[in-house]
Coordinates of C-alpha atoms in Angstrom, one line a residue:
Chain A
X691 CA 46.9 -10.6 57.4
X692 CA 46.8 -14.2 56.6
X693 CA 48.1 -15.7 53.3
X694 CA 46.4 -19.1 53.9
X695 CA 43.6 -20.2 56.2
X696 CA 44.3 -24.0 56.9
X697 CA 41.2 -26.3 58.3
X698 CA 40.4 -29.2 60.3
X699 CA 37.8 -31.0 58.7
X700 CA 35.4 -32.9 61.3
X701 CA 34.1 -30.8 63.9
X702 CA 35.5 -27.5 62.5
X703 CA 33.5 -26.9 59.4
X704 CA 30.1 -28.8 60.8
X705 CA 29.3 -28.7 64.5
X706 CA 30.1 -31.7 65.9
X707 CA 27.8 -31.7 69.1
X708 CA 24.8 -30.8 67.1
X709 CA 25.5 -34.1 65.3
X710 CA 26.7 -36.7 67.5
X711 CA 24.9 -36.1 70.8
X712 CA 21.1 -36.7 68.9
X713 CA 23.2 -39.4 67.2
X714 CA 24.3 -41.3 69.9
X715 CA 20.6 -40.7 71.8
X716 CA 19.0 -42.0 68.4
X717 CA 21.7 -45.2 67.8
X718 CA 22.0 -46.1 71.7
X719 CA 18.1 -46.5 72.5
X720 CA 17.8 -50.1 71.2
X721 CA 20.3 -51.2 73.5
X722 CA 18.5 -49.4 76.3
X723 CA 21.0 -46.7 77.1
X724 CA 19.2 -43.4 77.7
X725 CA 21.4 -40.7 76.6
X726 CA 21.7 -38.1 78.7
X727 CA 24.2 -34.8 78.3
X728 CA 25.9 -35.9 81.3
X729 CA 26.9 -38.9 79.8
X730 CA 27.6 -37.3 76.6
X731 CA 30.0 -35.2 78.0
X732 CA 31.5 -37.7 80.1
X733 CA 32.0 -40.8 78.0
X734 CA 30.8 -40.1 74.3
X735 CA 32.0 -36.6 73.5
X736 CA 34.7 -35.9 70.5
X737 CA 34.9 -39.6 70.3
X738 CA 33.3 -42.4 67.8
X739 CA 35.3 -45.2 68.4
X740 CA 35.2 -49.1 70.1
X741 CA 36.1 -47.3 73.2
X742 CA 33.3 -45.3 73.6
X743 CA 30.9 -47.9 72.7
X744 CA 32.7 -50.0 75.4
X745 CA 32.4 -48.1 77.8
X746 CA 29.3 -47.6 77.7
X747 CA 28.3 -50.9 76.4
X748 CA 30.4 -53.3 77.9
X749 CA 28.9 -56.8 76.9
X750 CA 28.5 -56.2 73.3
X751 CA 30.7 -58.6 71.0
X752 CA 32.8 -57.4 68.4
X753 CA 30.1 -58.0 65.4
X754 CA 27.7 -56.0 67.2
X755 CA 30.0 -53.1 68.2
X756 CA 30.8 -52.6 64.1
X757 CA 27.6 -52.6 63.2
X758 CA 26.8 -50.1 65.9
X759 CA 29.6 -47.9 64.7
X760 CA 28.5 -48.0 61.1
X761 CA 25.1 -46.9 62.4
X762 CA 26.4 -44.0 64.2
X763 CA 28.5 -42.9 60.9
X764 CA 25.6 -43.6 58.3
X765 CA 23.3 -41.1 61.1
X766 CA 26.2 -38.8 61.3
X767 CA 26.4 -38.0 57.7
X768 CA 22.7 -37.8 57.1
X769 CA 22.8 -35.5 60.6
X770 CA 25.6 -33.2 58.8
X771 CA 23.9 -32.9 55.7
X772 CA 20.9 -31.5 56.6
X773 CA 22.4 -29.4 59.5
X774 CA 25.2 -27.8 56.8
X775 CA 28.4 -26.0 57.3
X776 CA 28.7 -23.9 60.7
X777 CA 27.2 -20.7 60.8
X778 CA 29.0 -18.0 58.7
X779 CA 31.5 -20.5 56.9
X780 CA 30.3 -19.7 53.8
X781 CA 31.2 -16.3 54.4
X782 CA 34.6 -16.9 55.3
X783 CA 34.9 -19.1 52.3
X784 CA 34.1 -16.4 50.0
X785 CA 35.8 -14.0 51.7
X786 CA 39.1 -15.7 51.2
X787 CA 38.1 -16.5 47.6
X788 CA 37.9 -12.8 47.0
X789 CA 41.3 -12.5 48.3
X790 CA 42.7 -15.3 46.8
X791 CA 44.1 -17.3 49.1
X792 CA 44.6 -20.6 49.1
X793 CA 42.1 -22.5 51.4
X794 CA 43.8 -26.0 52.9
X795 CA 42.3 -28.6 55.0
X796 CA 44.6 -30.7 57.2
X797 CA 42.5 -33.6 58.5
X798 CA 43.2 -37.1 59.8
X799 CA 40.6 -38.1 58.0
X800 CA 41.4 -40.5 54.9
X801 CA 40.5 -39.5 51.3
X802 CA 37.4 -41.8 50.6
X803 CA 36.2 -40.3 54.7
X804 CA 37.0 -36.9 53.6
X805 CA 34.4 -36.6 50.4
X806 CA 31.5 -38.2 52.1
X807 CA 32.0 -35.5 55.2
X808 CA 32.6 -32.9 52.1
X809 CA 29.8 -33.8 50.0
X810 CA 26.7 -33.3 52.4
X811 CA 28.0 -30.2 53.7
X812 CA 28.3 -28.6 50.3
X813 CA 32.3 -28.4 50.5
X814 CA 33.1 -30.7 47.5
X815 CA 35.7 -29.3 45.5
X816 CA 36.8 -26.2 48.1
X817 CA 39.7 -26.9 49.7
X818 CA 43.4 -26.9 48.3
X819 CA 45.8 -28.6 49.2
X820 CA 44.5 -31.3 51.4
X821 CA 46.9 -33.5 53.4
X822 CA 45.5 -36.9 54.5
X823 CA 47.5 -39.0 56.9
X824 CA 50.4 -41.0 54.9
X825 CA 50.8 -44.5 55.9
X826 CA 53.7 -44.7 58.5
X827 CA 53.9 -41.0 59.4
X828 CA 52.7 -38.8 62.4
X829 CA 49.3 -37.9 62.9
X830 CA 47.9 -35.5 64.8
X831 CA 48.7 -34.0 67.7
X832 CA 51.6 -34.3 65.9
X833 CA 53.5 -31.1 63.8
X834 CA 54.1 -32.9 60.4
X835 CA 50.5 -32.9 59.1
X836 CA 50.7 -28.8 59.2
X837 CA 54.6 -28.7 58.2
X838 CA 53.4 -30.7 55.0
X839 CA 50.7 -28.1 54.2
X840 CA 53.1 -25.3 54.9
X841 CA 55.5 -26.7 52.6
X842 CA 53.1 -27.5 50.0
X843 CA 52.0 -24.0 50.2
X844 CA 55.5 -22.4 50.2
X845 CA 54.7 -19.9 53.3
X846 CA 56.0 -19.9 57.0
X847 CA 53.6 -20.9 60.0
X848 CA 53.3 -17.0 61.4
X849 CA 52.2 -16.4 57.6
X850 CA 48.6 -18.5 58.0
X851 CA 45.9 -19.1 60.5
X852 CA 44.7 -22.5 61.4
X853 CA 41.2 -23.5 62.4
X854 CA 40.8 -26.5 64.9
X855 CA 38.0 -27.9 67.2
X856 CA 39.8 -30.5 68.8
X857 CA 42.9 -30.6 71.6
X858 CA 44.5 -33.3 69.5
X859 CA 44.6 -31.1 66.6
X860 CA 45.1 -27.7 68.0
X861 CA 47.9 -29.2 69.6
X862 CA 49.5 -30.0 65.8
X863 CA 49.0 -26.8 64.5
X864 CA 50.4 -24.6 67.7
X865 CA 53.3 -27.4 67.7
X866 CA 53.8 -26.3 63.9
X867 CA 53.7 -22.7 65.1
X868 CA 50.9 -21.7 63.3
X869 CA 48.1 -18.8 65.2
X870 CA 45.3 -21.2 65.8
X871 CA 41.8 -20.4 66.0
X872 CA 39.7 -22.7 68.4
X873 CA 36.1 -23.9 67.6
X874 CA 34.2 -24.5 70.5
X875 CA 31.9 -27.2 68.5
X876 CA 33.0 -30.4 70.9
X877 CA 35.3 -29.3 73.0
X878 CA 35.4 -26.8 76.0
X879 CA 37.4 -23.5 75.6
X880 CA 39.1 -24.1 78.4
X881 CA 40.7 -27.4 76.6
X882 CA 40.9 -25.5 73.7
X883 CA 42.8 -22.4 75.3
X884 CA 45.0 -25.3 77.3
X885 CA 46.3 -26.5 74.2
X886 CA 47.2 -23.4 72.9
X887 CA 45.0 -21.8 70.6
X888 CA 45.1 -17.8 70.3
X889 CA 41.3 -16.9 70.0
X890 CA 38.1 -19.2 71.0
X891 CA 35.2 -18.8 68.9
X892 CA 31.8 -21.0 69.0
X893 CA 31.6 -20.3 65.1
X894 CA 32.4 -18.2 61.9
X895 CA 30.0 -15.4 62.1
X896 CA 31.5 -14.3 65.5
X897 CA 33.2 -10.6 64.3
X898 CA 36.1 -11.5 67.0
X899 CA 37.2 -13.7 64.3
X900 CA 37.5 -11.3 61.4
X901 CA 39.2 -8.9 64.2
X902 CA 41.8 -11.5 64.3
X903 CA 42.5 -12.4 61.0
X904 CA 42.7 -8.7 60.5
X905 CA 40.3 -7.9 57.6
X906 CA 37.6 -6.0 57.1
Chain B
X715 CA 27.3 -21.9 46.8
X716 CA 30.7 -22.3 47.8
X717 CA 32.2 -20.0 44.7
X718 CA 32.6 -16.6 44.8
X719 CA 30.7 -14.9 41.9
X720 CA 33.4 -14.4 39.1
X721 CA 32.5 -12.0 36.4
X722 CA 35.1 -13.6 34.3
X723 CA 37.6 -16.2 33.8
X724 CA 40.7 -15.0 31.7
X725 CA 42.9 -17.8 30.5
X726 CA 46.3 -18.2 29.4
X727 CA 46.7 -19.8 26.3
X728 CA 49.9 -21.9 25.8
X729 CA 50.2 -25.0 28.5
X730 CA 46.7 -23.7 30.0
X731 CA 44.4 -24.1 27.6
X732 CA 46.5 -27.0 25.3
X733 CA 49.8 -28.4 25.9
X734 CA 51.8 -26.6 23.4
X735 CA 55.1 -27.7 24.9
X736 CA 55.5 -30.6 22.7
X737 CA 55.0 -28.5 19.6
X738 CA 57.0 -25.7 20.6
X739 CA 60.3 -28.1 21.9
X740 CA 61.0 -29.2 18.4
X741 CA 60.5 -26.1 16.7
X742 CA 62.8 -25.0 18.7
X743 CA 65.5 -27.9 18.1
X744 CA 64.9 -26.9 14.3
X745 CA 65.8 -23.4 14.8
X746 CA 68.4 -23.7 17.2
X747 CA 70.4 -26.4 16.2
X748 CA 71.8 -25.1 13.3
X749 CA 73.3 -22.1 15.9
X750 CA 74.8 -24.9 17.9
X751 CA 72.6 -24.8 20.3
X752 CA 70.9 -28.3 21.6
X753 CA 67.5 -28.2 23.0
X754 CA 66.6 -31.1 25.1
X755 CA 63.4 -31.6 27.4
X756 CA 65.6 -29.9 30.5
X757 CA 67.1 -27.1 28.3
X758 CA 63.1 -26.4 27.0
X759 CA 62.0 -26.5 31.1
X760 CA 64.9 -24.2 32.2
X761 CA 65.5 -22.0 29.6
X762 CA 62.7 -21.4 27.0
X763 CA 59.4 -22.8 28.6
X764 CA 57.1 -19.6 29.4
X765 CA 59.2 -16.9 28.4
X766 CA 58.9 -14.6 25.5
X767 CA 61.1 -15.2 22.5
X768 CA 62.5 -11.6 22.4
X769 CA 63.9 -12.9 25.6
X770 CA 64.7 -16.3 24.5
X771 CA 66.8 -15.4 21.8
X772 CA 68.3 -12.3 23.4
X773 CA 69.6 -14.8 26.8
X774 CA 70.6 -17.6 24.0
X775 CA 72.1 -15.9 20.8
X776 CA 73.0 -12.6 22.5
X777 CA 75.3 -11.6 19.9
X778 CA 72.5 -11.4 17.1
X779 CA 70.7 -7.4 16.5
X780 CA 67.2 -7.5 16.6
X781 CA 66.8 -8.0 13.2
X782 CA 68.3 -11.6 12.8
X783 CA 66.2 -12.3 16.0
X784 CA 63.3 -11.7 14.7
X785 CA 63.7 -14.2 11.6
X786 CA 64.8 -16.3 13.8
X787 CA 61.6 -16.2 16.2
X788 CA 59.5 -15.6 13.0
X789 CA 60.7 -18.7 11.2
X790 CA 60.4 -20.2 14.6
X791 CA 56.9 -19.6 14.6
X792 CA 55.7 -20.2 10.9
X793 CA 57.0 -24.1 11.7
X794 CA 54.9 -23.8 14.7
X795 CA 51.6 -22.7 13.0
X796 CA 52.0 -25.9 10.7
X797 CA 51.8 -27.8 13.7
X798 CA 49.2 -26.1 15.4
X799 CA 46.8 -28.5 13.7
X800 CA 47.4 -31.4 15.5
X801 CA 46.7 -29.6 19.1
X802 CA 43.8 -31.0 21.6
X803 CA 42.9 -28.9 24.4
X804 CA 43.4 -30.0 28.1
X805 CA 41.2 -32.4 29.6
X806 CA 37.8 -31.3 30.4
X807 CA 38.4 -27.6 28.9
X808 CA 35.6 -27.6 26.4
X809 CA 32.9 -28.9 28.8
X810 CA 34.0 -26.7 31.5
X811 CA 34.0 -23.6 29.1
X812 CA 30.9 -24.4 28.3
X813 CA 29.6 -24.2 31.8
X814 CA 31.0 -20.8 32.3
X815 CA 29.2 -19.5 29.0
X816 CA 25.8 -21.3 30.6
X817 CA 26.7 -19.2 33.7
X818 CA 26.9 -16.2 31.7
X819 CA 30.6 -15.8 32.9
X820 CA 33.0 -13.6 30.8
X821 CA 36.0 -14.9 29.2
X822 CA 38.8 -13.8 27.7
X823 CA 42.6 -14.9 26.8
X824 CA 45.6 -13.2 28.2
X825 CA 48.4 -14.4 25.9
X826 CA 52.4 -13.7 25.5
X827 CA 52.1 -15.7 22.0
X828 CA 51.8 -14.0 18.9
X829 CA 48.4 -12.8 17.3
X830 CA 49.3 -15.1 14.2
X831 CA 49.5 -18.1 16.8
X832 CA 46.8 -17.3 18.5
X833 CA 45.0 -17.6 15.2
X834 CA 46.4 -21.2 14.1
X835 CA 45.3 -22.5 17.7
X836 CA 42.0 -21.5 18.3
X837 CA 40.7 -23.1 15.9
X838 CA 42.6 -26.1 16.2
X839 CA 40.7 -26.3 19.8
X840 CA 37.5 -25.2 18.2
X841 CA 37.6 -22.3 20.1
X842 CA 37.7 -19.4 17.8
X843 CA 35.4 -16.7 18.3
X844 CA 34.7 -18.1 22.2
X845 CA 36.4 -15.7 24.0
X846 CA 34.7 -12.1 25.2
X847 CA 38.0 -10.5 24.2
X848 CA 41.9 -11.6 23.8
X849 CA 44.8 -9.4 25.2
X850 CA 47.9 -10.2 23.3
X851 CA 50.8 -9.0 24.9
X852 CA 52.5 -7.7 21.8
X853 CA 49.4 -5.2 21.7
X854 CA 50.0 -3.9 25.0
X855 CA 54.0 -2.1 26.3
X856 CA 54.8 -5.2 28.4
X857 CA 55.2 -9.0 28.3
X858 CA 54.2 -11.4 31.7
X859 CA 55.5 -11.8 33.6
X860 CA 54.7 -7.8 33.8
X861 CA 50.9 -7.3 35.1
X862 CA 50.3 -5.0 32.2
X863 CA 48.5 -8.0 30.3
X864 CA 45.4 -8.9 32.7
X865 CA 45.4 -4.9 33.6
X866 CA 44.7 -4.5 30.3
X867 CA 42.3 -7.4 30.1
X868 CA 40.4 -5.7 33.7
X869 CA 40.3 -2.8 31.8
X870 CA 38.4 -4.3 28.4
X871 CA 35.8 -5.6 30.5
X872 CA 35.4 -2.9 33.4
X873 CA 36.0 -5.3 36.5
X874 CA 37.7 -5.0 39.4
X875 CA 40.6 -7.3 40.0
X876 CA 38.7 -9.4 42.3
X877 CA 35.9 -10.2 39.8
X878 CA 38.3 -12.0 37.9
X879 CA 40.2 -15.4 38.2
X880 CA 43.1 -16.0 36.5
X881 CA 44.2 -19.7 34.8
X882 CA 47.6 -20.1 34.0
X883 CA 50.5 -22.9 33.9
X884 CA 53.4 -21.1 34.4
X885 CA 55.6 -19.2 37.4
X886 CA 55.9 -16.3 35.0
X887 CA 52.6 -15.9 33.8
X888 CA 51.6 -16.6 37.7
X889 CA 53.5 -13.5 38.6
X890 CA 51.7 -11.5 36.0
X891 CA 47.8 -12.1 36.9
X892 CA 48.5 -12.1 40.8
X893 CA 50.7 -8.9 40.6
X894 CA 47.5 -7.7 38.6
X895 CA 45.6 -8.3 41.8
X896 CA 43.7 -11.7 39.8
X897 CA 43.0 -14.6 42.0
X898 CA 44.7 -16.9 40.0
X899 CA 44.4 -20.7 40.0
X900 CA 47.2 -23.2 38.3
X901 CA 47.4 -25.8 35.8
X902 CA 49.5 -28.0 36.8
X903 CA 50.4 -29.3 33.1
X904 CA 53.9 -28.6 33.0
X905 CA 55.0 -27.7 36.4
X906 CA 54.9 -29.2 39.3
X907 CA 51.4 -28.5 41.7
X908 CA 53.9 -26.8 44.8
X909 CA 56.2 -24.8 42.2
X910 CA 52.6 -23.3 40.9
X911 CA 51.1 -22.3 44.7
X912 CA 54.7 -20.7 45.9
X913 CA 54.5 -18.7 43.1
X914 CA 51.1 -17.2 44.3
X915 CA 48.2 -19.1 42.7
X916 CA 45.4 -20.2 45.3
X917 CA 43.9 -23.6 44.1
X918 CA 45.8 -26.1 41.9
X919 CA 43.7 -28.6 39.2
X920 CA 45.6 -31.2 37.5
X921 CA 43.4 -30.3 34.5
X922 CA 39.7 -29.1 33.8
X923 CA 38.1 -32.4 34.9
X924 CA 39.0 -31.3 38.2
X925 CA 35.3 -30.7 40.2
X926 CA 37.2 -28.0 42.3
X927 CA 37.1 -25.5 38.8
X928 CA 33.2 -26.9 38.5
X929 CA 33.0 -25.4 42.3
X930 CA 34.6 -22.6 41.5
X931 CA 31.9 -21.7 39.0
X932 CA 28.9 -23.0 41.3
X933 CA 28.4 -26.0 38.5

């Protein structure tokens, strides 16, 4: 059994298709883009970023393209909020509380980033350690960001299970060694299975998952 | 929504709920210097910092019998006491013990120091008569790092191990609520916030302004 469940943050403890594909139909309509899930899939999917808006908007300036982006994230976050945590994490938060294990998040994501995803979802003040990219280090796909939490934690990667939604980041933690759980909240299982996760789940209530992590 | 429902919180008293370190260092000087023995901040850290002074004066004087051990802890101790005046609890303790009583959470205090202590330094934090009940370990056959402490402190309240979280500063008194079965979180006052989770504890605050204890609670 697990000493430590580590998380991704964006995508793996809110469900990151329920969010962004009504976003992206809601933010692009002004510019007369009609979202559809083909396009979704194709160009906007796991992605917020200048490239996506480019490619799908290629004559906007620079000035409009930020204040596009800052749309999409202000939507986002009111999005997440009111659709909450994914199904059944609560439960797996206070079933590790009752065992008392430590509960880490491993994200990309800066600090200031991090509370405002936190805060909607009701996650404020759950997760210890955290480890936030450093200036000048690896990211994800790279290892380090999972060695760091290992070593902050004291335990060895066949010791804890990570959760991931993404390829980039289950790609980190199964380079780090670590049994990875895939969330099937953006990306395909397929992608997910590609990069190495052991198990694919489509959120925390499936019992598969408490199968795997061996409890009861 | 994101806590698990605690029945109680049982706190360790020295370093958890006050930093004591900087009264009990130069007690220790006055004690020990006249034996020839010099206590600086890395001797306290190493040698003396959580650890019982039967075993503190055993490791350091080891020629002495019990008797001259004792006068020395026990003079030790009354110099302490006259300090114990000028203490100040951690950061945030009062208002967060407060919450817990408002949740009608449990308390209690699981403590290695001596009874006589324990009654100089509640009051000094205001706390006297606060906690549901105090274990002190020279009530019960073993010292922490031994679980006998918080077993005894389950067993005063009638919970199971995992109705209780633990608070505690120290790699020793770490390895006595865990062993106990006590989700335990750390105080990182005195030791470093890694040191505290490889020794066992789940969540690490700096101090009791932390919003990760108030989440712990459901505050």
């Amino acid at each position: 059994m697990p000493k430590a469940l580590l998380f991704d943050l964006d995508g793996t403890l809110s469900n990151t298709d329920a969010v962004h594909f009504p976003n992206w139909i809601e933010v692009l309509r002004p510019y007369g883009v009609e979202v559809t899930r083909e396009l979704y899939e194709e160009k906007l999917s796991g992605r917020v970023d200048r490239g996506a808006v480019e490619d799908v908007l290629p004559d906007l300036s620079e000035g409009e393209i930020d204040e596009l982006l800052q749309r999409e994230e202000l939507r986002a976050r009111q999005r997440s909020s009111e659709i909450g945590p994914l199904p059944g994490l609560r439960g797996l938060i206070e079933a590790g509380r009752r065992r008392g294990l430590p509960l880490a998040l491993v994200t990309n994501s800066t600090e200031e980033d991090a509370g405002e995803i936190l805060q909607p979802l009701g996650l404020h003040g759950v997760f210890d350690p955290v480890v936030y990219p450093q200036d000048g280090e690896d990211s994800k796909p790279a290892a380090l960001p999972y060695e760091q939490a290992l070593e902050s934690l004291g335990l060895s990667a066949e010791e804890v299970v990570a959760f991931e939604d993404s390829v980039t980041g289950a790609q980190s933690a199964v380079k780090a060694g670590i049994p990875t759980v895939g969330i099937t909240s953006g990306h395909s299982p397929e992608d997910l299975l590609e990069a190495g996760v052991s198990i694919v789940i489509g959120d925390f209530i499936d019992p598969a998952l408490y199968d795997f992590l061996g409890w009861e | 929504m994101t806590g698990w429902p605690y029945r109680t919180l049982l706190f360790d008293l020295d370093g958890t709920l006050a930093e004591t370190d900087s009264l009990h260092l130069p007690t220790w000087v006055e004690v020990l210097l006249p034996r020839g023995i010099e206590v600086d901040q890395a001797f306290y850290k190493e040698n003396i910092s959580g650890r019982s002074n039967a075993e503190i004066v055993r490791d350091l004087l080891p020629g002495l019998s019990d008797e001259e051990g004792r006068s020395i802890f026990e003079a030790k101790e009354a110099s302490f006491r006259k300090r114990a005046v000028d203490l100040e609890p951690l950061p945030g303790l009062l208002d967060f013990l407060e919450q817990v009583k408002n949740r009608g959470i449990m308390t209690g205090l699981v403590t290695n120091a001596p009874g006589e202590n324990v009654g100089a330094v509640l009051p000094a934090l205001k706390l006297q008569d606060f906690f549901d009940i105090i274990v002190l370990s020279e009530e019960v056959e073993a010292v922490k790092p031994d679980p006998a402490p918080y077993n005894e402190a389950l067993k005063k309240l009638d919970l199971a191990p995992e109705e209780a979280l633990a608070f505690e500063d120290s790699v020793s008194g770490i390895a006595s609520s865990v062993a106990a079965g006590i989700p335990t979180v750390g105080i990182a006052s005195t030791q470093e916030p890694d040191k505290l989770r490889k020794a066992g504890v789940f969540m690490v605050a700096r101090d009791f302004t932390d919003p990760k204890l108030r989440a712990l609670i459901g505050a």
